[in-house]
Amino acid sequence: MKASHSFLHLLWLFFVQIYASSDLPICKESDYHFEYTDCDVLGSRWRVAVPNKPDTCTGLPDPVKGTQCTFSCSEGEFLDMRSQECQKCSGGTYSLGTGVAFDEWDSMPAGFISHGMNMNIADIYTNCSNSTWIPKGDYIASNIDECTSTLSYAVSLKKAGTVSFEYFYPDNTIFFEFYVQNDQCESTDSEGRWMRTSEKDWTPHNLKLNRGNNVLYWRTTSFALVGSAVKPVLLRNIAISGVAYTSECFHCKPGTYSAKPGSAHCTPCPADSYSNKGATVCQQCEVDKYAEAGSGSCKRRPACTTSDYFYTHTPCDSKGQTQLMYKWIEPKICSEIVEGTVDNSTGGSVKLPASGQMETCPPCNPGFSVTNTSGCEPCPHGSYSNGTACAECPVGTEPVVGFEYKWWNKMPDNMRSSVYSREYSDSARSTGWEVAGEYIYTTQGDLDSDYMMLSLTVPGYRLPHSVAKDDERSELSRISFVFETQCTADCTLYFMAGYSERTNDLVEHWSGTTRKQSYSYLVKSNSTVSFTWGFQRTQAYSEVRQYSSDFAKMYTVQITNVVGGVASQCRHCALGSGSASECVPCPPAHYMVNGTGVCKSCPPNTFIRADQTVGEAACIHCGPNTHSNKAHSACVSDCRLDLQSTGGGEVLQYDFTPLANITSFQSSPRFTSKGLRYFHQFRVGLCGEEGREVAVCVDNVTESRKEVRGYACQSTVVPSEVRGQSVVSSQPFTIGDTLIGVTSDTSLDSIASFESAFITKSNLPDVIFYYRSSETTQACKKGRTTTIRLRCDPTVARKDQITLPSKCSEGTCDGCSFHFLWRSLYACPLCTESHYREIVSACIQGIQRTTYVWQQPLQCTGGVSLPAQTVSACVTLDFWLKVGVSTGTVAAILLISISCYFWKRTRKLEYKYSKLMMTAGDKECELPAADSCAIMEGEDAEDDLIYLTKKSFFTKIKSFSRERSSDGFDSVPLKSSSGLEMEMS
């Protein structure tokens, strides 16, 4: 019905045009083109003529019945709209039949749309309008900044079809996804939309498309935050099949040709030939010019130099001799007859040196033996060699299995070399490294920006029989190599490791000239079986080779515990009890006595080094407040410890169990030059026994999902709505996989805590956890270290209140030593009786209450609890007041009596003194005579008088208080010599 309306509308326009343009000239074939109307419900349509420009001519052909909607042409054909029949494409052109192809990218083809957008959910100010895909001639390249760039193309298919393209995706710091949305806006499955990194050069990709409307999306987002150069994603040769028809053929692009009519694709021109657009044959370059395969023009050949050839050795012959061979770098582009420039020191082109010089073959590598043909073959299992002949390992020993390459007469079977071109061209070069006897070195590339790649692949790892498996033992194998580089530009040597060449991750790199040195890398997972070295002379692109003399050399490569490896030596091992007497591991906490198979016990609280199990030096004492695990392969902490308080007082007990779970925290935000906000995220598993949960940091940018595990690790995270996740994590590495000790000292085992950044006024000491990572880097040759300082802070109830040094906002100032302060209530010591006091209430109605409260400020947690309130009987204040009054009254009476007694004695003394003075006045110079011989000198007659007369107590008091007589003397009773009383006045 829709098609009928469309047809009537076109007819109406047709008659209107005839009426309105009666004065216009008759249309020629060049003035119009044919189109089909939309298909109706019956699958039919009409062919109508449409003017190229409106109101320019009249007399268009009448509409005619079109082909069925399911009609299509084969590959190499196009639909001639005039005859509505399929015709073959002419020479120099091609056609996909029911599809379209895009292989020229001088400009953005019609229908393609590219736009940039900001996917950072926390940043709305970054301008990404210029972050788009850029045509580069033979391909289109993605952006390399932190914005998200999308390339889209909409197509309507009349039947189910396919989309195919080639991509190059070398950088795993970029998200790259391809997905399709249909007319219901439904996307392809979320798993298949993520592209895998390219293993070598261009990678093809195909996807089926459903009938109807389809929108194709290619989207990239970069997360390169370290400052390294980002390599863009490249696309080329996009082809879509399933469209209704193609009404024209496409011309072959320069550098390709199609010789026969009806071609479905164009063929690249071979080397040293070229072609223009729409060519049917390639033209040969002149003698003094050259061209790479698929070139649209020829270049003049430069004069040959010493950088255009290399040398290598032939395999050893039966006499143990090898030939020194010189070869031109292929494809050869230089000319031996072209004269050099004035500044060429050689004065002209160099000739290839003569080959065939005989030299003595180097010995075989350790673990190999010489064959009858002077070749090298591996020794059988259980034997060893130094490179000459194989010998059986003696009883009580086991072979040290692995690979050690130090003689380079031929490329080892498990190693290969290749060349990656920075411009991603289809280079014929395939050899990037060549053997040279004592070393293997990089050859010259087509371009100075090419990557010279050397790969080593192993099947897996197996620990020796004398080594026990243990969860704490992270080292499966160790790869070591000795190398050097010599550079005049910005050369870089890269070392990568991973599951395969496709999923390799960068481990370390060295820039510029480096002296001869060694490097070791620990293999911790059986999934790491591929190792790659890549050497690039310069990142700057140039068609002229300027730095061909720069090189990298590899002298030795050694890897241990390899499945299917060979042995260069045997070592003693403990023997089992079976008849076979096979090697067995020493019992836990035992080391092997050097030179024997005898196992001897280590001292208490020690662990056995993973890389050394022989000799007493293998027993390493655990650090403070740690103990060895069950397998005695590492030291662990149960999160509890006792520390002496400051000043040598009481012992503080700690329990960090509430802090033992995995804790995550972030650094302060950082920004790239484009404004993308990112963080350094840290994950910490503080302590725990066997089976504890470890901290894990992942890389979720690519499909490899690299993981690192340990006590502490770091990764870079970007808040971004990409890949269906709110956070993108990349570049993980461990900053602590071994616990060294737990103490309040500010240094331990050559690790110093950043005390100046975490100054405290508390009288409680900080508890510091010390960790070390076994991974070494060029910057951290001794590995990384981490200190976590736990500080008691009762005001912080959260378990993840972790701060970084103010001077080092990333947790480290040098990238090797990390320091953190963890403040928490759970970092306080356990409470004891000394942390609370008692408060006794007043006695109320015979009851007294005792309440216990914490000392303030409280600096403890857990431990003992506050005792419950106690109640006891007591006596009230009224009772004690009565008792006090009574006691006071008695004491007052007694005091008065004693006062009176002493007053009386004072009066007697006063009287005696007065009498003596009076007597001395009447009879001067005459001593008074004694009244009685019965009274001795110094005695008191009055005392006898008082007590002998036996007067009552009140009578005595009365006698003390008699009034004096008128003459001033008291009436004092005296005793005469006859014993009678007489009174003197």
Short mmCIF file of N, CA, C and O in Angstrom, two decimals, residues 693-797:
data_model
loop_
_atom_site.label_atom_id
_atom_site.label_comp_id
_atom_site.label_asym_id
_atom_site.label_seq_id
_atom_site.Cartn_x
_atom_site.Cartn_y
_atom_site.Cartn_z
N GLU A 693 42.02 -14.08 53.11
CA GLU A 693 41.67 -13.40 51.86
C GLU A 693 42.79 -12.44 51.49
O GLU A 693 43.26 -11.68 52.33
N VAL A 694 43.23 -12.50 50.25
CA VAL A 694 44.33 -11.66 49.80
C VAL A 694 43.79 -10.51 48.96
O VAL A 694 42.69 -10.59 48.39
N ALA A 695 44.55 -9.43 48.90
CA ALA A 695 44.17 -8.28 48.09
C ALA A 695 44.43 -8.60 46.62
O ALA A 695 45.49 -9.13 46.27
N VAL A 696 43.47 -8.26 45.77
CA VAL A 696 43.56 -8.55 44.33
C VAL A 696 43.31 -7.27 43.56
O VAL A 696 42.31 -6.57 43.80
N CYS A 697 44.22 -6.94 42.64
CA CYS A 697 44.04 -5.82 41.72
C CYS A 697 44.02 -6.37 40.30
O CYS A 697 44.83 -7.24 39.96
N VAL A 698 43.11 -5.88 39.47
CA VAL A 698 42.90 -6.45 38.13
C VAL A 698 43.04 -5.37 37.07
O VAL A 698 42.95 -4.17 37.35
N ASP A 699 43.27 -5.84 35.86
CA ASP A 699 43.25 -5.00 34.66
C ASP A 699 42.05 -5.46 33.82
O ASP A 699 42.07 -6.53 33.24
N ASN A 700 40.99 -4.66 33.78
CA ASN A 700 39.79 -5.05 33.03
C ASN A 700 39.64 -4.28 31.73
O ASN A 700 38.56 -4.20 31.17
N VAL A 701 40.76 -3.73 31.23
CA VAL A 701 40.70 -3.02 29.94
C VAL A 701 40.61 -4.01 28.80
O VAL A 701 39.79 -3.88 27.90
N THR A 702 41.46 -5.04 28.82
CA THR A 702 41.47 -6.02 27.73
C THR A 702 40.94 -7.34 28.22
O THR A 702 40.64 -7.53 29.40
N GLU A 703 40.86 -8.30 27.27
CA GLU A 703 40.30 -9.59 27.60
C GLU A 703 41.23 -10.42 28.47
O GLU A 703 40.82 -11.43 29.04
N SER A 704 42.50 -10.04 28.60
CA SER A 704 43.44 -10.83 29.39
C SER A 704 43.11 -10.78 30.88
O SER A 704 43.37 -11.72 31.61
N ARG A 705 42.56 -9.65 31.37
CA ARG A 705 42.19 -9.48 32.78
C ARG A 705 43.33 -9.91 33.69
O ARG A 705 43.22 -10.83 34.50
N LYS A 706 44.44 -9.23 33.57
CA LYS A 706 45.60 -9.50 34.40
C LYS A 706 45.27 -9.26 35.87
O LYS A 706 44.63 -8.28 36.21
N GLU A 707 45.72 -10.16 36.74
CA GLU A 707 45.48 -10.05 38.18
C GLU A 707 46.80 -10.12 38.92
O GLU A 707 47.71 -10.85 38.53
N VAL A 708 46.92 -9.33 39.98
CA VAL A 708 48.04 -9.43 40.91
C VAL A 708 47.47 -9.61 42.31
O VAL A 708 46.42 -9.06 42.64
N ARG A 709 48.18 -10.40 43.14
CA ARG A 709 47.70 -10.72 44.47
C ARG A 709 48.79 -10.48 45.51
O ARG A 709 49.98 -10.59 45.19
N GLY A 710 48.38 -10.17 46.72
CA GLY A 710 49.34 -9.96 47.79
C GLY A 710 48.68 -9.32 48.99
O GLY A 710 47.45 -9.24 49.10
N TYR A 711 49.51 -8.86 49.92
CA TYR A 711 48.99 -8.13 51.07
C TYR A 711 48.51 -6.74 50.66
O TYR A 711 47.55 -6.21 51.22
N ALA A 712 49.19 -6.13 49.67
CA ALA A 712 48.81 -4.79 49.21
C ALA A 712 49.13 -4.69 47.73
O ALA A 712 50.14 -5.21 47.26
N CYS A 713 48.26 -4.00 46.99
CA CYS A 713 48.47 -3.81 45.55
C CYS A 713 47.87 -2.48 45.13
O CYS A 713 47.09 -1.86 45.87
N GLN A 714 48.28 -2.04 43.95
CA GLN A 714 47.81 -0.76 43.42
C GLN A 714 47.37 -0.94 41.97
O GLN A 714 47.93 -1.73 41.23
N SER A 715 46.36 -0.18 41.58
CA SER A 715 45.93 -0.11 40.19
C SER A 715 45.46 1.31 39.91
O SER A 715 45.21 2.09 40.84
N THR A 716 45.35 1.63 38.64
CA THR A 716 44.86 2.94 38.23
C THR A 716 43.41 2.80 37.78
O THR A 716 43.11 1.96 36.93
N VAL A 717 42.53 3.59 38.35
CA VAL A 717 41.10 3.48 38.05
C VAL A 717 40.60 4.80 37.47
O VAL A 717 41.06 5.88 37.84
N VAL A 718 39.67 4.64 36.52
CA VAL A 718 39.05 5.79 35.88
C VAL A 718 37.55 5.63 35.98
O VAL A 718 37.01 4.60 35.52
N PRO A 719 36.84 6.57 36.60
CA PRO A 719 35.37 6.48 36.62
C PRO A 719 34.82 6.78 35.24
O PRO A 719 34.87 7.90 34.76
N SER A 720 34.34 5.75 34.56
CA SER A 720 33.89 5.93 33.18
C SER A 720 32.86 4.86 32.85
O SER A 720 33.03 3.70 33.20
N GLU A 721 31.80 5.25 32.16
CA GLU A 721 30.76 4.31 31.76
C GLU A 721 31.18 3.63 30.46
O GLU A 721 30.70 3.94 29.38
N VAL A 722 32.11 2.71 30.57
CA VAL A 722 32.61 1.96 29.43
C VAL A 722 32.53 0.48 29.75
O VAL A 722 32.78 0.06 30.88
N ARG A 723 32.18 -0.29 28.77
CA ARG A 723 32.12 -1.74 28.89
C ARG A 723 31.13 -2.18 29.96
O ARG A 723 31.29 -3.22 30.60
N GLY A 724 30.11 -1.38 30.21
CA GLY A 724 29.08 -1.75 31.16
C GLY A 724 29.53 -1.68 32.60
O GLY A 724 28.90 -2.27 33.48
N GLN A 725 30.62 -0.98 32.88
CA GLN A 725 31.12 -0.89 34.24
C GLN A 725 31.40 0.57 34.54
O GLN A 725 31.75 1.35 33.67
N SER A 726 31.24 0.91 35.82
CA SER A 726 31.40 2.31 36.20
C SER A 726 32.84 2.67 36.47
O SER A 726 33.17 3.85 36.57
N VAL A 727 33.72 1.68 36.63
CA VAL A 727 35.13 1.95 36.92
C VAL A 727 35.99 1.10 36.01
O VAL A 727 35.76 -0.10 35.87
N VAL A 728 36.97 1.72 35.38
CA VAL A 728 37.94 1.01 34.56
C VAL A 728 39.24 0.92 35.35
O VAL A 728 39.75 1.94 35.83
N SER A 729 39.76 -0.28 35.49
CA SER A 729 40.97 -0.51 36.26
C SER A 729 42.06 -1.01 35.33
O SER A 729 41.82 -1.85 34.46
N SER A 730 43.27 -0.48 35.52
CA SER A 730 44.38 -0.88 34.65
C SER A 730 45.69 -0.76 35.41
O SER A 730 45.74 -0.20 36.52
N GLN A 731 46.76 -1.30 34.82
CA GLN A 731 48.13 -1.19 35.32
C GLN A 731 48.26 -1.64 36.77
O GLN A 731 48.75 -0.91 37.62
N PRO A 732 47.81 -2.85 37.11
CA PRO A 732 47.95 -3.32 38.50
C PRO A 732 49.36 -3.82 38.79
O PRO A 732 50.05 -4.34 37.90
N PHE A 733 49.81 -3.67 40.02
CA PHE A 733 51.08 -4.25 40.48
C PHE A 733 51.04 -4.35 42.00
O PHE A 733 50.32 -3.62 42.69
N THR A 734 51.81 -5.29 42.53
CA THR A 734 51.85 -5.51 43.97
C THR A 734 52.83 -4.54 44.61
O THR A 734 53.88 -4.23 44.06
N ILE A 735 52.50 -4.08 45.78
CA ILE A 735 53.41 -3.25 46.57
C ILE A 735 53.75 -3.93 47.89
O ILE A 735 54.41 -3.34 48.74
N GLY A 736 53.30 -5.17 48.05
CA GLY A 736 53.64 -5.94 49.24
C GLY A 736 53.05 -7.33 49.17
O GLY A 736 51.83 -7.47 49.28
N ASP A 737 53.89 -8.35 48.92
CA ASP A 737 53.40 -9.72 48.91
C ASP A 737 54.01 -10.57 50.02
O ASP A 737 53.71 -11.75 50.13
N THR A 738 54.89 -9.99 50.84
CA THR A 738 55.51 -10.70 51.95
C THR A 738 55.43 -9.83 53.20
O THR A 738 55.79 -8.64 53.16
N LEU A 739 54.98 -10.42 54.30
CA LEU A 739 54.92 -9.71 55.58
C LEU A 739 56.27 -9.82 56.27
O LEU A 739 56.75 -10.92 56.56
N ILE A 740 56.91 -8.68 56.55
CA ILE A 740 58.23 -8.67 57.17
C ILE A 740 58.12 -8.68 58.69
O ILE A 740 58.86 -9.40 59.37
N GLY A 741 57.20 -7.93 59.25
CA GLY A 741 57.05 -7.89 60.69
C GLY A 741 56.05 -6.85 61.11
O GLY A 741 55.60 -6.01 60.31
N VAL A 742 55.68 -6.90 62.41
CA VAL A 742 54.74 -5.95 62.99
C VAL A 742 55.37 -5.43 64.28
O VAL A 742 55.68 -6.21 65.19
N THR A 743 55.57 -4.13 64.37
CA THR A 743 56.25 -3.56 65.52
C THR A 743 55.90 -2.08 65.62
O THR A 743 55.31 -1.50 64.70
N SER A 744 56.29 -1.48 66.74
CA SER A 744 56.13 -0.04 66.90
C SER A 744 57.41 0.71 66.54
O SER A 744 57.42 1.95 66.55
N ASP A 745 58.48 -0.02 66.19
CA ASP A 745 59.71 0.63 65.75
C ASP A 745 59.51 1.27 64.39
O ASP A 745 58.75 0.77 63.56
N THR A 746 60.23 2.36 64.14
CA THR A 746 60.05 3.11 62.91
C THR A 746 60.91 2.58 61.77
O THR A 746 60.90 3.17 60.68
N SER A 747 61.63 1.50 61.95
CA SER A 747 62.38 0.89 60.86
C SER A 747 62.51 -0.60 61.15
O SER A 747 62.57 -1.03 62.31
N LEU A 748 62.56 -1.38 60.06
CA LEU A 748 62.66 -2.83 60.19
C LEU A 748 63.18 -3.39 58.88
O LEU A 748 62.64 -3.10 57.82
N ASP A 749 64.24 -4.17 58.96
CA ASP A 749 64.80 -4.88 57.80
C ASP A 749 65.03 -3.91 56.63
O ASP A 749 64.59 -4.16 55.50
N SER A 750 65.70 -2.80 56.92
CA SER A 750 66.05 -1.78 55.92
C SER A 750 64.84 -1.07 55.34
O SER A 750 64.94 -0.42 54.30
N ILE A 751 63.69 -1.18 55.99
CA ILE A 751 62.49 -0.45 55.58
C ILE A 751 62.20 0.60 56.65
O ILE A 751 62.07 0.26 57.83
N ALA A 752 62.11 1.84 56.25
CA ALA A 752 61.86 2.93 57.18
C ALA A 752 60.44 3.45 57.00
O ALA A 752 59.98 3.63 55.87
N SER A 753 59.77 3.68 58.12
CA SER A 753 58.43 4.24 58.08
C SER A 753 58.51 5.75 57.95
O SER A 753 59.44 6.39 58.46
N PHE A 754 57.54 6.30 57.24
CA PHE A 754 57.50 7.74 56.98
C PHE A 754 56.95 8.45 58.21
O PHE A 754 55.82 8.92 58.22
N GLU A 755 57.78 8.54 59.25
CA GLU A 755 57.28 9.05 60.52
C GLU A 755 56.98 10.54 60.47
O GLU A 755 56.01 11.01 61.08
N SER A 756 57.76 11.32 59.74
CA SER A 756 57.58 12.77 59.72
C SER A 756 56.26 13.18 59.10
O SER A 756 55.75 14.27 59.38
N ALA A 757 55.68 12.32 58.27
CA ALA A 757 54.41 12.67 57.62
C ALA A 757 53.21 12.34 58.49
O ALA A 757 52.10 12.78 58.19
N PHE A 758 53.42 11.58 59.55
CA PHE A 758 52.29 11.16 60.39
C PHE A 758 52.62 11.45 61.86
O PHE A 758 52.67 10.55 62.70
N ILE A 759 52.88 12.72 62.16
CA ILE A 759 53.23 13.11 63.53
C ILE A 759 52.01 13.01 64.42
O ILE A 759 50.89 13.37 64.03
N THR A 760 52.22 12.53 65.66
CA THR A 760 51.12 12.39 66.61
C THR A 760 51.55 12.90 67.97
O THR A 760 52.74 12.91 68.31
N LYS A 761 50.58 13.35 68.77
CA LYS A 761 50.82 13.79 70.14
C LYS A 761 50.31 12.78 71.15
O LYS A 761 50.37 13.02 72.35
N SER A 762 49.83 11.67 70.68
CA SER A 762 49.29 10.65 71.57
C SER A 762 50.42 9.95 72.32
O SER A 762 51.55 9.81 71.81
N ASN A 763 50.11 9.51 73.53
CA ASN A 763 51.10 8.77 74.31
C ASN A 763 51.11 7.29 73.95
O ASN A 763 51.94 6.53 74.44
N LEU A 764 50.18 6.88 73.07
CA LEU A 764 50.16 5.49 72.62
C LEU A 764 51.04 5.34 71.39
O LEU A 764 51.03 6.19 70.50
N PRO A 765 51.80 4.26 71.29
CA PRO A 765 52.65 4.08 70.10
C PRO A 765 51.81 3.62 68.91
O PRO A 765 50.78 2.95 69.06
N ASP A 766 52.26 3.98 67.71
CA ASP A 766 51.66 3.47 66.47
C ASP A 766 52.18 2.06 66.22
O ASP A 766 53.36 1.77 66.43
N VAL A 767 51.31 1.20 65.74
CA VAL A 767 51.71 -0.16 65.35
C VAL A 767 51.90 -0.17 63.84
O VAL A 767 51.01 0.23 63.09
N ILE A 768 53.05 -0.61 63.37
CA ILE A 768 53.42 -0.52 61.95
C ILE A 768 53.57 -1.92 61.37
O ILE A 768 54.30 -2.75 61.92
N PHE A 769 52.87 -2.16 60.27
CA PHE A 769 53.01 -3.39 59.50
C PHE A 769 53.98 -3.12 58.35
O PHE A 769 53.81 -2.16 57.59
N TYR A 770 54.98 -3.98 58.22
CA TYR A 770 56.00 -3.84 57.18
C TYR A 770 55.83 -4.95 56.14
O TYR A 770 55.74 -6.13 56.48
N TYR A 771 55.79 -4.55 54.85
CA TYR A 771 55.65 -5.51 53.74
C TYR A 771 56.73 -5.24 52.70
O TYR A 771 57.24 -4.12 52.57
N ARG A 772 57.02 -6.27 51.91
CA ARG A 772 57.96 -6.15 50.80
C ARG A 772 57.42 -6.93 49.61
O ARG A 772 56.84 -8.00 49.77
N SER A 773 57.63 -6.38 48.40
CA SER A 773 57.24 -7.05 47.17
C SER A 773 58.47 -7.62 46.49
O SER A 773 59.52 -6.97 46.44
N SER A 774 58.34 -8.83 45.97
CA SER A 774 59.48 -9.49 45.33
C SER A 774 59.70 -9.03 43.91
O SER A 774 60.74 -9.33 43.32
N GLU A 775 58.75 -8.32 43.32
CA GLU A 775 58.91 -7.85 41.94
C GLU A 775 59.87 -6.67 41.90
O GLU A 775 59.74 -5.72 42.66
N THR A 776 60.82 -6.75 41.00
CA THR A 776 61.79 -5.67 40.82
C THR A 776 61.53 -4.98 39.49
O THR A 776 61.05 -5.58 38.54
N THR A 777 61.86 -3.71 39.45
CA THR A 777 61.74 -2.92 38.22
C THR A 777 63.04 -2.15 38.03
O THR A 777 63.94 -2.17 38.88
N GLN A 778 63.14 -1.46 36.90
CA GLN A 778 64.33 -0.67 36.64
C GLN A 778 64.48 0.42 37.69
O GLN A 778 65.59 0.72 38.12
N ALA A 779 63.38 1.02 38.11
CA ALA A 779 63.44 2.06 39.13
C ALA A 779 63.56 1.50 40.53
O ALA A 779 64.18 2.11 41.40
N CYS A 780 62.95 0.33 40.78
CA CYS A 780 62.97 -0.29 42.11
C CYS A 780 63.73 -1.61 42.00
O CYS A 780 63.12 -2.68 41.89
N LYS A 781 65.05 -1.51 42.01
CA LYS A 781 65.87 -2.71 41.79
C LYS A 781 65.79 -3.67 42.98
O LYS A 781 66.09 -4.86 42.83
N LYS A 782 65.41 -3.19 44.15
CA LYS A 782 65.26 -4.04 45.32
C LYS A 782 63.79 -4.37 45.61
O LYS A 782 63.48 -4.91 46.67
N GLY A 783 62.94 -4.06 44.68
CA GLY A 783 61.52 -4.31 44.88
C GLY A 783 60.85 -3.15 45.60
O GLY A 783 61.49 -2.19 46.03
N ARG A 784 59.54 -3.25 45.74
CA ARG A 784 58.78 -2.20 46.42
C ARG A 784 58.53 -2.59 47.86
O ARG A 784 58.49 -3.78 48.21
N THR A 785 58.35 -1.59 48.71
CA THR A 785 58.06 -1.82 50.12
C THR A 785 56.85 -0.98 50.52
O THR A 785 56.55 0.05 49.91
N THR A 786 56.17 -1.44 51.56
CA THR A 786 54.97 -0.75 52.06
C THR A 786 54.96 -0.79 53.57
O THR A 786 55.24 -1.83 54.18
N THR A 787 54.63 0.34 54.18
CA THR A 787 54.40 0.41 55.63
C THR A 787 53.00 0.94 55.87
O THR A 787 52.59 1.93 55.26
N ILE A 788 52.27 0.26 56.74
CA ILE A 788 50.93 0.69 57.13
C ILE A 788 50.96 0.97 58.62
O ILE A 788 51.15 0.06 59.43
N ARG A 789 50.80 2.21 58.96
CA ARG A 789 50.88 2.66 60.36
C ARG A 789 49.48 2.71 60.95
O ARG A 789 48.63 3.49 60.48
N LEU A 790 49.22 1.87 61.95
CA LEU A 790 47.92 1.85 62.62
C LEU A 790 47.96 2.76 63.84
O LEU A 790 48.84 2.61 64.69
N ARG A 791 47.01 3.66 63.90
CA ARG A 791 46.98 4.64 64.99
C ARG A 791 45.63 4.59 65.68
O ARG A 791 44.58 4.60 65.03
N CYS A 792 45.68 4.52 67.00
CA CYS A 792 44.45 4.49 67.80
C CYS A 792 43.74 5.84 67.72
O CYS A 792 44.32 6.87 68.05
N ASP A 793 42.50 5.81 67.28
CA ASP A 793 41.68 7.02 67.20
C ASP A 793 40.24 6.63 67.50
O ASP A 793 39.50 6.19 66.62
N PRO A 794 39.80 6.77 68.76
CA PRO A 794 38.44 6.34 69.12
C PRO A 794 37.35 7.11 68.40
O PRO A 794 36.21 6.65 68.36
N THR A 795 37.67 8.27 67.83
CA THR A 795 36.65 9.05 67.13
C THR A 795 36.34 8.50 65.76
O THR A 795 35.36 8.92 65.13
N VAL A 796 37.15 7.58 65.25
CA VAL A 796 36.95 7.01 63.92
C VAL A 796 36.41 5.60 64.07
O VAL A 796 37.13 4.68 64.44
N ALA A 797 35.13 5.44 63.81
CA ALA A 797 34.52 4.10 63.92
C ALA A 797 34.62 3.34 62.61
O ALA A 797 34.46 2.12 62.59
#
